[in-house]
C-alpha positions as a printed Julia matrix, in Angstrom:
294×3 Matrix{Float64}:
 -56.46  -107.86  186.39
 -55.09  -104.61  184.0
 -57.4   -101.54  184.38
 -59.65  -100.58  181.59
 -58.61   -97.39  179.84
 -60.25   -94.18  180.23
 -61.4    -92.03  177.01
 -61.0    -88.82  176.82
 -61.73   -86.53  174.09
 -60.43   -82.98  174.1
 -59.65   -79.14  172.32
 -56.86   -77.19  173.84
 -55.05   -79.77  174.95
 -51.63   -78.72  173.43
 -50.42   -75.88  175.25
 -50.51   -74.06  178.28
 -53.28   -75.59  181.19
 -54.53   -78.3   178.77
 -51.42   -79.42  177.75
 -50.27   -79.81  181.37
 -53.95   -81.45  182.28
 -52.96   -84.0   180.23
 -48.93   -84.5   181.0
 -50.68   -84.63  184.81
 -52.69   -87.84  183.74
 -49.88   -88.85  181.73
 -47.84   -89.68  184.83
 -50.95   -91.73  187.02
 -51.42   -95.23  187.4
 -54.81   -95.47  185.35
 -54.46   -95.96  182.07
 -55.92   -93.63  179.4
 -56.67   -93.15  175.68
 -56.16   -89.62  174.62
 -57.87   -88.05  171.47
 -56.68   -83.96  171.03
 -57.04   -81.79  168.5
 -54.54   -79.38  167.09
 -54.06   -77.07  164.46
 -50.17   -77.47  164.37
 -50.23   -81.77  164.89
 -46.13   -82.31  164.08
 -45.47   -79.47  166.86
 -48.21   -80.73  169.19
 -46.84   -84.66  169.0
 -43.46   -83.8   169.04
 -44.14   -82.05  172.58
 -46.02   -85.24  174.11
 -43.18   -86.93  172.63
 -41.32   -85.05  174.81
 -43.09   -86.43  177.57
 -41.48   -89.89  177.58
 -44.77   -91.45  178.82
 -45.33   -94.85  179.19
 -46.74   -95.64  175.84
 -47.12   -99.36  176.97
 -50.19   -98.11  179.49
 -51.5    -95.11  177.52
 -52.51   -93.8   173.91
 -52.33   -90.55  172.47
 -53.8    -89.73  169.01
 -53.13   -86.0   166.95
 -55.93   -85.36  165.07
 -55.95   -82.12  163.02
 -58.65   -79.3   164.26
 -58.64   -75.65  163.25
 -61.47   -74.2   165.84
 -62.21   -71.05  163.68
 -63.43   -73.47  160.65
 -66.51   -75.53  161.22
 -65.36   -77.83  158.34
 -62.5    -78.83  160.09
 -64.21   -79.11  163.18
 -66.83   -81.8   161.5
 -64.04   -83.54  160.04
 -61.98   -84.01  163.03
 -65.81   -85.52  165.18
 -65.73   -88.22  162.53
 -62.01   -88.72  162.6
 -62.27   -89.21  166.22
 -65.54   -91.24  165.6
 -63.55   -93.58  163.7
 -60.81   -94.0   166.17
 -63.25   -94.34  169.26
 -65.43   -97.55  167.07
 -67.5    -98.73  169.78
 -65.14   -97.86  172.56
 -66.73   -94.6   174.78
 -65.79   -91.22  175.81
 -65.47   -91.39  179.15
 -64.83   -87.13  179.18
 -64.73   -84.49  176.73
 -62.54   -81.37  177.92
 -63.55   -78.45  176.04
 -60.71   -76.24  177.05
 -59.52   -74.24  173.76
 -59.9    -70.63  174.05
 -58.42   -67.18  172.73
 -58.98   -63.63  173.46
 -57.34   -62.56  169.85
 -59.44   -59.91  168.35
 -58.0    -58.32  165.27
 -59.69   -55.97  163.19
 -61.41   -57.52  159.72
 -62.74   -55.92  157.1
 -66.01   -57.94  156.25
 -65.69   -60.95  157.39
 -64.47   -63.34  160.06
 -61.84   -66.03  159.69
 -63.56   -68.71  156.61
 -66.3    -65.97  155.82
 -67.82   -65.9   158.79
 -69.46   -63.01  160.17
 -68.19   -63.94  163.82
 -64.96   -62.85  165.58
 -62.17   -65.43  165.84
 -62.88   -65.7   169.81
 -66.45   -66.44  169.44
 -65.86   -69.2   166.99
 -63.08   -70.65  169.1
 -64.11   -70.01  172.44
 -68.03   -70.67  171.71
 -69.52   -71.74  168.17
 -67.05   -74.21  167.51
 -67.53   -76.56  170.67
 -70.8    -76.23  170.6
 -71.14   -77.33  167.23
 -68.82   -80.18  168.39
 -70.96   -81.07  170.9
 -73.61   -81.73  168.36
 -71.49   -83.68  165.78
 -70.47   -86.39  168.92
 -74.1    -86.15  170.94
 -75.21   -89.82  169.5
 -71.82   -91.47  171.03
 -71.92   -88.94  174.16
 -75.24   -90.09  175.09
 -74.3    -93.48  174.65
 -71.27   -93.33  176.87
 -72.72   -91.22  179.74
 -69.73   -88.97  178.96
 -68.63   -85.93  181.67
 -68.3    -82.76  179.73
 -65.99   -80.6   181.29
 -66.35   -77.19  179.79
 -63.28   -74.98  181.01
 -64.7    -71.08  181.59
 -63.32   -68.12  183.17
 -64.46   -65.5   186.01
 -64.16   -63.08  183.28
 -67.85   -64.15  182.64
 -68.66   -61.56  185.9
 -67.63   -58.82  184.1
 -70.71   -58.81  181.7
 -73.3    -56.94  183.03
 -75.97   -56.58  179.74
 -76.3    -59.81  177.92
 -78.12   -57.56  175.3
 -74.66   -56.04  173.89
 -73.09   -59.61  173.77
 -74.16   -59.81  170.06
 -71.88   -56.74  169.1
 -68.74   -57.66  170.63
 -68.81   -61.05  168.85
 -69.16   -60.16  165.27
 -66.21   -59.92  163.45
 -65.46   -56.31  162.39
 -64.51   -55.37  166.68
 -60.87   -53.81  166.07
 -59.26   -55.35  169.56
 -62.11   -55.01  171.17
 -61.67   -55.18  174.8
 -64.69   -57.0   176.3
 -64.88   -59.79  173.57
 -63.09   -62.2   175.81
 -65.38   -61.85  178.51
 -68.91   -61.36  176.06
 -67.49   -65.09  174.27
 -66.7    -66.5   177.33
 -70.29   -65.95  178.89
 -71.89   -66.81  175.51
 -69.89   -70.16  176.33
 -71.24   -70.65  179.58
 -74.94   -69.59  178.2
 -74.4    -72.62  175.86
 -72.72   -75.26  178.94
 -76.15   -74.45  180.34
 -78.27   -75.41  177.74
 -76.38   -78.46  177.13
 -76.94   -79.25  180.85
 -80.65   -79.17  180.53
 -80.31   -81.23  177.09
 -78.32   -83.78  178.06
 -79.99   -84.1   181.79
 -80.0    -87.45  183.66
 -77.79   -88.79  180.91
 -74.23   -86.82  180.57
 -72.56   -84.71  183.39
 -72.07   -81.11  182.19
 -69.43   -79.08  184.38
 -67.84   -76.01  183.43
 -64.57   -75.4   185.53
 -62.52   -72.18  186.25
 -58.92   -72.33  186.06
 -57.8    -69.18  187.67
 -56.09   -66.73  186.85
 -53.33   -68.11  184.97
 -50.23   -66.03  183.46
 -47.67   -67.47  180.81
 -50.28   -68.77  178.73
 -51.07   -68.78  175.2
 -54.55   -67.3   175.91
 -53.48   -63.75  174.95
 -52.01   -64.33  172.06
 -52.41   -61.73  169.42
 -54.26   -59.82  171.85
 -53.94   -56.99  173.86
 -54.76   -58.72  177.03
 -52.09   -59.62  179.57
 -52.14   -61.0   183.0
 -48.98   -60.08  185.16
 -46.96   -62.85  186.8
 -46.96   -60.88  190.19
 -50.59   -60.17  190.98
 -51.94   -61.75  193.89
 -54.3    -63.93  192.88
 -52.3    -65.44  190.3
 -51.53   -69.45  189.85
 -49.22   -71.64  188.16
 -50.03   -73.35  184.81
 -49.76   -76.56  187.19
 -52.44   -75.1   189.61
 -54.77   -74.31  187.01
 -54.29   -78.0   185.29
 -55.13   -79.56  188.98
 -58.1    -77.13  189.12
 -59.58   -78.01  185.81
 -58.88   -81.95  186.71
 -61.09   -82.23  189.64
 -64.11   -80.8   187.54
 -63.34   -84.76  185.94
 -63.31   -86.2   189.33
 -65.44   -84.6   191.65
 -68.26   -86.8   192.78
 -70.1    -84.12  195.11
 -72.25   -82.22  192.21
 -74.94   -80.06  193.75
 -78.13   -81.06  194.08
 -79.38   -77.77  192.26
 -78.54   -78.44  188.0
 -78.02   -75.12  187.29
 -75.44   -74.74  190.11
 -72.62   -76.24  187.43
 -69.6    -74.13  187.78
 -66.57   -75.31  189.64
 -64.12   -72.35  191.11
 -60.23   -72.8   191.06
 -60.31   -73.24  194.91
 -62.43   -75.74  194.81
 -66.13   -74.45  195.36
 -69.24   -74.65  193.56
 -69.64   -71.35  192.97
 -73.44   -69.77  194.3
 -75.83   -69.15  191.46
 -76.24   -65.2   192.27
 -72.59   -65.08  191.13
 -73.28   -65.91  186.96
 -77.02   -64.98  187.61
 -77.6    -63.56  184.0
 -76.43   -66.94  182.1
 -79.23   -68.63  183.92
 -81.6    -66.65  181.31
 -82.86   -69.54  179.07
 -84.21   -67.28  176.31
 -80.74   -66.13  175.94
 -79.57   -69.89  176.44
 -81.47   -70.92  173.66
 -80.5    -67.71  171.75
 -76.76   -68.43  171.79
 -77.33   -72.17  171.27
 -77.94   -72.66  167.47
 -78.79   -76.26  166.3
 -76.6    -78.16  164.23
 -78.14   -77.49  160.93
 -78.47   -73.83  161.61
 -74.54   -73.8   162.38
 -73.81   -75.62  159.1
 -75.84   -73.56  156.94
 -74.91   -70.5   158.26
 -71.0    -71.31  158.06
 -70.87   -72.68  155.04
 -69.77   -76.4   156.22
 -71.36   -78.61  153.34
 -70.75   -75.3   150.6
């Protein structure tokens, strides 16, 4: 009897750790259905292409997604919609991040008053989260949210607003402020979607050689010591799909690159909810304030 296919639905997927997360599943024996987004779709299918996988056992679908637009972020949840039909998503991987922060006059990227990072790292997801919430509730999907231990280094939540609007010439915490906005938000999604959808947000490492730093200031040498392999961090951010051991405690959610459920004390200050709810803006609040039906 053939194996049923596994969904999965995910952002960052075509380059660097997500990229490889998904050439790793590529090559096992379960079949899968793959839908990723990408901004550059002939470059992005050209390298699965590359892959040579066995297109027999799985499917892989391009679908256009430009994370610093909420337009094209709603348009590529109903694209995806459409493809799914009444077939689940078995996981979401929310891995697409960037620490690019460029100075801008008045304005973000499409108007917005936000930072590039905090729309790709944060507002977009989130936002997608909302768009596919019907069909993720339905399908009892695991929501793998990839973070960082750069969330440690913020110590007052209270300047987190600042370093993610848009007019921050490089500034040099917005990585870590967007970052643990993210996680603020993979916590309030836990408590929405509780007893119905897995939420589990999933550090990496710290990974060198990837396209995280782009057009940013921020580089991670190849020779420190805690430094792994884009491999290694594609096998850590895998077994936040598989593990089957999830703490008893809901808010203990974040899964380290070594392996370990990382103690509470350790991201203490996302655990706030009045700042969870803060950074969490509902779908029509997102739309309205971004311009997506203008």
């Amino acid at each position: 009897m053939s194996t049923v296919a596994k969904t999965i639905v995910a952002t960052g997927a075509t380059s660097g750790i997500g990229f490889e997360a998904i050439k790793q599943l590529l090559a096992q024996s379960q079949p899968y259905n793959f839908i990723l987004g990408a901004r550059d779709t002939k470059t992005a299918t050209e390298a699965y292409n590359g892959l040579k996988y066995d297109t027999s056992k799985h499917k892989l679908t391009i679908v256009p997604l430009e994370l610093n637009n909420m337009k094209s972020v709603k348009t590529f949840a109903q694209q995806s919609l459409e493809k799914l039909g009444a077939s689940p998503i078995d996981y979401l991987m929310l891995n697409a991040a960037t620490a690019m922060a460029k100075k801008v006059a008045e304005t973000g990227p499409h108007g917005s008053k936000w930072s590039e990072p905090y729309l790709v790292n944060h507002l977009s997801q989130h936002y997608l989260l909302h768009l596919l919430r019907p069909k993720l509730e339905q399908s009892k999907t695991r929501i793998v949210v990839v973070s960082s231990g750069a969330v440690r280094m913020v110590k007052d939540p209270s300047t987190l607003e600042v370093e993610a609007l848009s007019a921050r010439d490089g500034a040099k915490m917005i990585y870590p402020a967007t970052k643990f906005i993210q996680l603020l938000g993979t916590h309030w999604w836990r408590r929405q979607l509780q007893g119905v959808c897995e939420v589990v947000a999933v550090s990496p490492g710290l990974i060198p050689n990837t396209g995280l730093s782009r057009g940013s200031d921020m580089k991670i040498a190849d020779n420190l010591p805690d430094a792994k392999s884009i491999p290694e961090g594609a096998q850590s951010v895998l077994r936040a799909f598989f593990r089957d051991d999830l703490p008893a405690d809901p808010e203990q959610i974040f899964l380290t690159s070594w392996g370990e459920w990382w103690p509470k004390d350790v991201y203490e200050l996302s655990l706030d909810k009045n700042l969870q709810e803060k950074w969490s803006p509902n779908q029509a609040e997102i739309e309205k304030e971004e311009g997506v039906d203008t």
